[in-house]
Short mmCIF file of C-alpha atoms in Angstrom, two decimals:
data_model
loop_
_atom_site.label_atom_id
_atom_site.label_comp_id
_atom_site.label_asym_id
_atom_site.label_seq_id
_atom_site.Cartn_x
_atom_site.Cartn_y
_atom_site.Cartn_z
CA MET A 1 -3.27 10.46 -7.71
CA SER A 2 -0.14 10.96 -5.62
CA LEU A 3 2.56 8.53 -6.73
CA ALA A 4 4.32 8.97 -3.41
CA VAL A 5 1.30 7.68 -1.52
CA SER A 6 -0.42 5.01 -3.59
CA VAL A 7 -0.88 3.47 -6.99
CA ALA A 8 -4.07 2.30 -8.65
CA LEU A 9 -3.28 -0.79 -10.69
CA VAL A 10 -6.07 -2.04 -12.91
CA ALA A 11 -5.63 -5.25 -14.90
CA THR A 12 -6.99 -5.00 -18.43
CA ALA A 13 -5.97 -6.34 -21.79
CA ALA A 14 -3.84 -3.84 -23.67
CA THR A 15 -5.24 -5.01 -26.99
CA ALA A 16 -8.49 -6.61 -28.08
CA ALA A 17 -9.07 -9.94 -26.36
CA THR A 18 -8.17 -13.04 -28.35
CA PRO A 19 -8.00 -16.73 -27.43
CA ASN A 20 -4.29 -16.10 -26.66
CA THR A 21 -4.87 -13.07 -24.44
CA PRO A 22 -3.39 -13.76 -20.97
CA ARG A 23 -5.90 -14.03 -18.16
CA PRO A 24 -3.96 -13.69 -14.89
CA GLY A 25 -5.53 -15.05 -11.75
CA LYS A 26 -7.04 -12.93 -8.97
CA LEU A 27 -5.89 -12.73 -5.37
CA LYS A 28 -8.32 -13.75 -2.63
CA LEU A 29 -8.02 -12.55 0.98
CA PHE A 30 -8.74 -14.74 4.00
CA ARG A 31 -8.25 -12.48 7.04
CA ASP A 32 -4.45 -12.53 7.60
CA TRP A 33 -3.61 -14.75 4.61
CA ILE A 34 -3.90 -14.08 0.89
CA VAL A 35 -3.97 -16.61 -1.96
CA ALA A 36 -3.33 -16.58 -5.70
CA CYS A 37 -3.62 -19.34 -8.29
CA ALA A 38 -2.03 -19.00 -11.69
CA ASN A 39 -2.60 -20.78 -14.97
CA GLY A 40 -1.01 -24.21 -14.83
CA ARG A 41 -2.87 -24.71 -11.53
CA ALA A 42 0.01 -23.48 -9.35
CA CYS A 43 -1.18 -21.77 -6.15
CA ALA A 44 0.45 -19.96 -3.24
CA ALA A 45 -0.72 -18.44 0.05
CA ALA A 46 1.14 -15.72 1.96
CA SER A 47 0.94 -14.63 5.58
CA LEU A 48 0.21 -10.97 6.31
CA ALA A 49 0.51 -8.65 9.27
CA PRO A 50 -2.72 -8.74 11.30
CA GLY A 51 -3.39 -4.98 11.01
CA GLU A 52 -3.95 -2.68 8.03
CA SER A 53 -0.72 -1.11 6.70
CA MET A 54 1.30 -2.93 9.35
CA LEU A 55 4.50 -4.94 8.85
CA GLN A 56 5.67 -8.34 10.05
CA ASP A 57 9.19 -9.21 11.14
CA VAL A 58 8.93 -12.58 9.42
CA GLY A 59 6.65 -14.04 6.81
CA LEU A 60 5.66 -17.33 5.20
CA ILE A 61 4.53 -18.39 1.74
CA VAL A 62 3.01 -21.84 1.22
CA ALA A 63 3.16 -22.86 -2.46
CA ARG A 64 1.96 -25.91 -4.33
CA ASP A 65 2.70 -26.33 -8.01
CA GLY A 66 0.40 -27.96 -10.54
CA GLY A 67 2.18 -31.26 -10.10
CA GLY A 68 1.54 -31.32 -6.34
CA ARG A 69 4.97 -30.38 -4.94
CA VAL A 70 4.64 -28.37 -1.70
CA THR A 71 7.16 -25.70 -0.70
CA VAL A 72 7.15 -23.38 2.31
CA ARG A 73 9.30 -20.25 1.99
CA ILE A 74 10.26 -18.11 4.93
CA ARG A 75 11.95 -14.75 5.29
CA ASP A 76 13.37 -12.93 8.28
CA MET A 77 12.88 -9.23 7.52
CA THR A 78 15.47 -8.16 10.09
CA GLY A 79 18.23 -9.81 8.05
CA LYS A 80 20.11 -10.78 11.19
CA ALA A 81 19.29 -14.47 11.65
CA ARG A 82 21.20 -17.39 10.11
CA THR A 83 18.78 -20.13 11.15
CA ALA A 84 15.07 -20.19 11.89
CA SER A 85 12.55 -22.56 13.44
CA VAL A 86 8.76 -22.50 13.28
CA ARG A 87 6.93 -23.30 16.50
CA VAL A 88 3.17 -23.89 16.43
CA ASP A 89 1.21 -24.12 19.69
CA GLY A 90 4.42 -24.61 21.66
CA ARG A 91 5.86 -27.37 19.45
CA THR A 92 8.81 -26.87 17.09
CA ILE A 93 7.74 -28.20 13.69
CA ALA A 94 10.64 -27.43 11.35
CA SER A 95 14.00 -25.65 11.20
CA THR A 96 16.09 -24.35 8.31
CA PRO A 97 19.23 -22.32 7.63
CA LEU A 98 18.71 -18.83 6.18
CA ASP A 99 20.74 -17.29 3.37
CA ARG A 100 22.30 -13.82 3.50
CA ASP A 101 18.92 -12.31 2.51
CA GLY A 102 17.25 -13.99 5.46
CA GLU A 103 15.40 -16.53 3.31
CA GLY A 104 14.95 -20.28 3.71
CA GLU A 105 12.54 -22.98 2.63
CA TRP A 106 11.18 -26.44 3.31
CA GLN A 107 10.09 -29.11 0.86
CA GLY A 108 8.82 -32.66 1.04
CA ALA A 109 7.81 -34.13 4.39
CA SER A 110 9.01 -31.10 6.39
CA ALA A 111 6.86 -28.76 4.29
CA SER A 112 3.80 -31.00 4.56
CA ALA A 113 4.16 -31.27 8.35
CA LEU A 114 4.49 -27.50 8.63
CA VAL A 115 1.42 -26.88 6.46
CA ALA A 116 -0.66 -29.29 8.55
CA ALA A 117 0.43 -27.60 11.78
CA ILE A 118 -0.31 -24.12 10.42
CA ALA A 119 -3.80 -25.17 9.32
CA ARG A 120 -4.86 -26.52 12.71
CA GLY A 121 -2.74 -24.24 14.90
CA LYS A 122 -3.83 -21.37 17.12
CA ARG A 123 -0.51 -19.57 17.62
CA ALA A 124 2.71 -19.66 15.64
CA VAL A 125 6.09 -18.01 16.12
CA LEU A 126 9.29 -18.03 14.15
CA LEU A 127 12.41 -18.34 16.30
CA THR A 128 15.59 -16.65 15.05
CA PRO A 129 16.11 -17.27 18.08
CA THR A 130 14.00 -14.20 18.98
CA ALA A 131 10.30 -15.13 18.83
CA HIS A 132 8.41 -13.37 16.01
CA PRO A 133 4.65 -14.02 15.77
CA VAL A 134 3.14 -15.31 12.53
CA ALA A 135 -0.59 -14.64 12.13
CA LEU A 136 -2.65 -17.78 11.53
CA ALA A 137 -6.14 -16.28 11.17
CA GLY A 138 -7.41 -17.38 7.78
CA ALA A 139 -4.57 -19.84 7.09
CA ALA A 140 -6.80 -22.94 7.10
CA ALA A 141 -9.34 -21.28 4.81
CA ALA A 142 -6.59 -20.18 2.44
CA LEU A 143 -5.18 -23.71 2.22
CA ARG A 144 -8.66 -25.16 1.63
CA TYR A 145 -9.07 -22.68 -1.18
CA ILE A 146 -5.90 -24.04 -2.79
CA ASP A 147 -7.27 -27.59 -2.49
CA ASP A 148 -10.46 -26.49 -4.21
CA ARG A 149 -8.78 -24.55 -7.03
CA GLN A 150 -6.43 -27.43 -7.77
CA GLY A 151 -9.27 -29.96 -7.82
CA ARG A 152 -7.80 -31.85 -4.88
CA ALA A 153 -10.57 -31.29 -2.30
CA GLY A 154 -11.92 -34.61 -1.12
CA THR A 155 -8.89 -36.54 -2.36
CA THR A 156 -6.02 -38.16 -0.52
CA SER A 157 -3.62 -35.55 -2.00
CA ALA A 158 -5.36 -32.47 -0.51
CA LEU A 159 -3.46 -30.20 1.84
CA ILE A 160 -6.39 -29.78 4.25
CA ALA A 161 -9.69 -30.86 2.68
CA ARG A 162 -8.72 -34.52 2.53
CA GLY A 163 -11.02 -37.34 1.55
CA THR A 164 -10.78 -40.89 0.33
CA LYS A 165 -10.84 -40.31 -3.43
CA ARG A 166 -7.73 -40.66 -5.54
CA TYR A 167 -6.54 -37.53 -7.29
CA ARG A 168 -6.41 -38.09 -11.05
CA GLY A 169 -5.92 -34.54 -12.31
CA THR A 170 -3.03 -33.20 -14.34
CA ALA A 171 -1.66 -29.69 -14.53
CA PRO A 172 -2.70 -27.77 -17.67
CA ALA A 173 0.12 -26.98 -20.06
CA LEU A 174 1.50 -23.45 -19.91
CA PRO A 175 1.03 -21.23 -22.96
CA VAL A 176 4.06 -21.14 -25.24
CA VAL A 177 5.49 -17.76 -26.26
CA GLN A 178 8.20 -17.35 -28.87
CA VAL A 179 10.59 -14.59 -27.78
CA VAL A 180 13.10 -13.03 -30.14
CA THR A 181 16.68 -13.13 -28.91
CA PRO A 182 18.04 -9.58 -29.41
CA PRO A 183 20.82 -9.36 -32.01
CA SER A 184 24.26 -8.30 -30.88
CA GLY A 185 25.61 -4.84 -31.55
CA PRO A 186 24.78 -1.34 -30.40
CA PRO A 187 21.25 0.05 -30.74
CA PRO A 188 20.50 2.57 -33.50
CA ALA A 189 20.99 6.26 -32.79
CA ILE A 190 17.56 7.86 -32.44
CA PRO A 191 17.48 11.43 -33.83
CA ALA A 192 16.94 14.12 -31.20
CA SER A 193 14.13 15.55 -33.31
CA ALA A 194 12.24 12.22 -33.16
CA ILE A 195 12.64 12.06 -29.38
CA SER A 196 11.44 15.66 -28.96
CA GLU A 197 8.39 15.00 -31.12
CA ALA A 198 7.58 11.80 -29.19
CA ARG A 199 7.85 13.65 -25.88
CA ARG A 200 5.32 16.20 -27.09
CA ARG A 201 2.97 13.70 -28.72
CA TYR A 202 2.94 11.28 -25.80
CA GLY A 203 2.89 13.79 -22.95
CA CYS A 204 6.37 13.27 -21.52
CA VAL A 205 7.46 16.86 -21.03
CA ILE A 206 8.62 16.40 -17.46
CA ASP A 207 8.11 19.25 -15.03
CA ASP A 208 8.67 17.44 -11.71
CA GLY A 209 12.44 17.90 -11.72
CA SER A 210 13.26 14.25 -12.50
CA PRO A 211 15.88 13.59 -15.20
CA PHE A 212 14.81 12.67 -18.73
CA SER A 213 16.13 9.66 -20.62
CA ALA A 214 15.30 7.71 -23.76
CA ASP A 215 17.33 4.50 -23.65
CA ALA A 216 17.32 2.38 -26.81
CA HIS A 217 17.73 -1.42 -27.03
CA ARG A 218 17.78 -3.66 -30.08
CA LEU A 219 14.79 -6.00 -30.42
CA ASP A 220 15.36 -7.57 -33.84
CA ARG A 221 17.09 -6.62 -37.09
CA ARG A 222 14.61 -3.84 -37.89
CA SER A 223 13.20 -2.71 -34.53
CA ALA A 224 14.50 -1.13 -31.35
CA LEU A 225 12.84 -0.52 -28.00
CA VAL A 226 13.01 3.05 -26.66
CA LEU A 227 12.24 3.48 -22.96
CA MET A 228 11.19 7.11 -22.66
CA SER A 229 11.07 8.42 -19.09
CA CYS A 230 7.84 10.15 -18.25
CA GLY A 231 7.88 11.33 -14.63
CA ALA A 232 8.60 9.88 -11.21
CA GLY A 233 7.29 9.74 -7.68
CA ALA A 234 9.04 8.92 -4.44
CA TYR A 235 9.51 5.27 -5.40
CA ASN A 236 8.01 4.78 -8.87
CA TYR A 237 9.89 5.78 -12.01
CA LEU A 238 7.56 5.94 -15.02
CA VAL A 239 8.48 4.94 -18.55
CA LYS A 240 6.57 4.88 -21.82
CA PRO A 241 7.85 2.12 -24.15
CA LEU A 242 8.13 3.02 -27.84
CA ILE A 243 9.25 1.13 -30.94
CA TRP A 244 11.76 2.68 -33.38
CA ARG A 245 11.21 1.19 -36.80
CA ASP A 246 11.49 2.51 -40.36
CA GLY A 247 12.57 5.92 -39.09
CA ARG A 248 9.68 6.61 -36.72
CA LEU A 249 8.66 6.13 -33.11
CA SER A 250 5.32 4.58 -32.17
CA PRO A 251 3.82 3.03 -29.01
CA ALA A 252 4.91 -0.52 -28.25
CA ALA A 253 2.07 -3.04 -28.39
CA PHE A 254 1.37 -5.44 -25.50
CA ASP A 255 -0.93 -8.43 -25.30
CA PHE A 256 -1.71 -7.53 -21.67
CA ALA A 257 -0.67 -4.89 -19.13
CA TYR A 258 -1.51 -3.77 -15.61
CA HIS A 259 -2.33 -0.15 -16.21
CA PHE A 260 -0.64 2.30 -13.88
CA GLY A 261 -3.49 4.67 -12.99
CA GLU A 262 -5.93 5.30 -15.83
CA THR A 263 -6.12 3.30 -19.05
CA PRO A 264 -4.13 5.09 -21.80
CA ASP A 265 -6.15 6.85 -24.48
CA PRO A 266 -6.16 5.21 -27.93
CA GLY A 267 -2.84 5.77 -29.66
CA GLN A 268 -1.00 6.48 -26.41
CA PRO A 269 1.74 4.18 -25.00
CA GLU A 270 1.43 1.98 -21.97
CA ILE A 271 3.11 3.15 -18.76
CA LEU A 272 5.62 0.78 -17.20
CA VAL A 273 7.18 1.32 -13.78
CA ASN A 274 10.74 0.85 -12.50
CA VAL A 275 11.66 -0.97 -15.71
CA GLU A 276 14.59 -3.25 -16.40
CA TRP A 277 15.82 -4.63 -19.73
CA SER A 278 17.93 -7.78 -19.85
CA ARG A 279 20.33 -8.98 -22.52
CA ASP A 280 18.18 -12.02 -23.25
CA GLY A 281 15.27 -9.80 -24.25
CA ARG A 282 13.18 -9.57 -21.08
CA LEU A 283 11.38 -6.32 -20.26
CA SER A 284 10.36 -6.10 -16.60
CA SER A 285 8.08 -3.68 -14.76
CA TRP A 286 7.62 -3.38 -10.98
CA GLY A 287 4.98 -0.95 -9.76
CA LYS A 288 5.26 -0.47 -6.00
CA GLY A 289 2.15 0.09 -3.91
CA ARG A 290 4.33 1.80 -1.30
CA GLY A 291 7.99 2.49 -0.85
CA LEU A 292 8.62 -0.57 1.32
CA GLY A 293 7.92 -2.74 -1.72
CA ASP A 294 5.64 -5.17 0.12
CA CYS A 295 2.78 -4.66 -2.34
CA GLY A 296 2.24 -3.81 -5.98
CA ASP A 297 2.53 -5.71 -9.25
CA ALA A 298 5.36 -7.18 -11.28
CA GLN A 299 5.40 -8.22 -14.94
CA GLN A 300 7.90 -9.59 -17.41
CA PHE A 301 7.46 -9.38 -21.17
CA GLY A 302 9.19 -10.74 -24.25
CA TRP A 303 9.19 -9.42 -27.85
CA ASP A 304 7.70 -11.83 -30.39
CA GLY A 305 8.56 -9.72 -33.43
CA THR A 306 5.29 -7.78 -33.40
CA ARG A 307 4.41 -7.01 -29.79
CA PHE A 308 5.43 -7.66 -26.20
CA ARG A 309 3.93 -10.82 -24.75
CA LEU A 310 3.31 -11.39 -21.04
CA LEU A 311 5.67 -14.05 -19.70
CA TYR A 312 5.12 -13.62 -15.98
CA ALA A 313 2.84 -11.63 -13.69
CA GLY A 314 2.92 -11.39 -9.90
CA GLN A 315 0.77 -9.30 -7.58
CA MET A 316 0.33 -8.37 -3.95
CA THR A 317 -2.80 -6.32 -3.38
CA GLU A 318 -2.45 -6.01 0.42
CA CYS A 319 0.16 -3.63 1.85
CA ARG A 320 0.67 -5.70 5.00
CA GLY A 321 4.25 -6.90 4.96
CA ALA A 322 4.08 -9.87 2.56
CA ILE A 323 7.53 -11.26 1.76
CA ASP A 324 6.88 -11.43 -2.00
CA THR A 325 4.31 -11.02 -4.73
CA LEU A 326 2.23 -14.08 -5.66
CA THR A 327 2.39 -15.49 -9.18
CA VAL A 328 -0.83 -15.04 -11.19
CA TRP A 329 0.43 -15.84 -14.72
CA ARG A 330 3.25 -17.80 -16.34
CA ALA A 331 4.22 -18.74 -19.88
CA ARG A 332 6.81 -21.13 -21.33
CA VAL A 333 9.38 -19.24 -23.39
CA VAL A 334 10.84 -20.56 -26.63
CA PRO A 335 13.76 -18.38 -27.86
CA VAL A 336 13.85 -17.67 -31.59
CA ALA A 337 16.48 -16.01 -33.76
CA PRO A 338 16.03 -12.35 -34.70
CA ARG A 339 14.38 -11.68 -38.04
#
């Protein structure tokens, strides 16, 4: 597989399935719109460019959380506009200022009016003031899918599939994950001999010319995370996460991971992509489907004292100019003191 061209991202549990194993949602495509629903019954639908591998100058995401709040996000990819208006079938529906990243949003009545217009519209443009087309094929079906997945179809609270029944559902509680707050102080010094042995054992003898690193970060009072670089492509930098504990390095355990390429052999570490580590103990991975970053998968993990637990997962399976990944998994984090 050429990392510079594509990535194959397969979602599988990194350890044996348990009742607590995360089960991220799946994306569903409706022509030029794509939808994802996460645990907690939050759903979102994103507009796409109408052609394969094409881009869009602007894009929309319609989101509804488990409690029923509707938000419409917009982004001007050119980065030049300061305000934007959405016009559907010749009628301006809503306007909003854009921040320095070209992003804006609507909530409440403005968002609901915009969603209704998108669902029944034939042609939509975003004015910045230049007119940029927004594809509507599949939008109504995508919004109906959200109504169905949230149990709102046939009720007065549905986005599109409205009926006369009263909605009586409640959003399921998010799973709770205890995450260790890293202790202060510098990480331990990992012996060069241990790093060399880990490179050999875990297949990280790099021959593609990319630099090697093995950055260490404290996890708790006995353990440290070592992010061992293991190759790179044009836009994906690969890392194998290891745990330094009791004078040895071993693969870090995860309750779930999107495997980059093939599933690791038993005893081999997971592969994370374009990783970041934060001071509050969050380990993030962002595997790009192409260099533009409009597709791929994103995850965030937290250390619970034994393994890394999935806190957030977002995906975009279509490389067609979406403005963001769509959330497919969330957890509620409870910080705990290091042990």
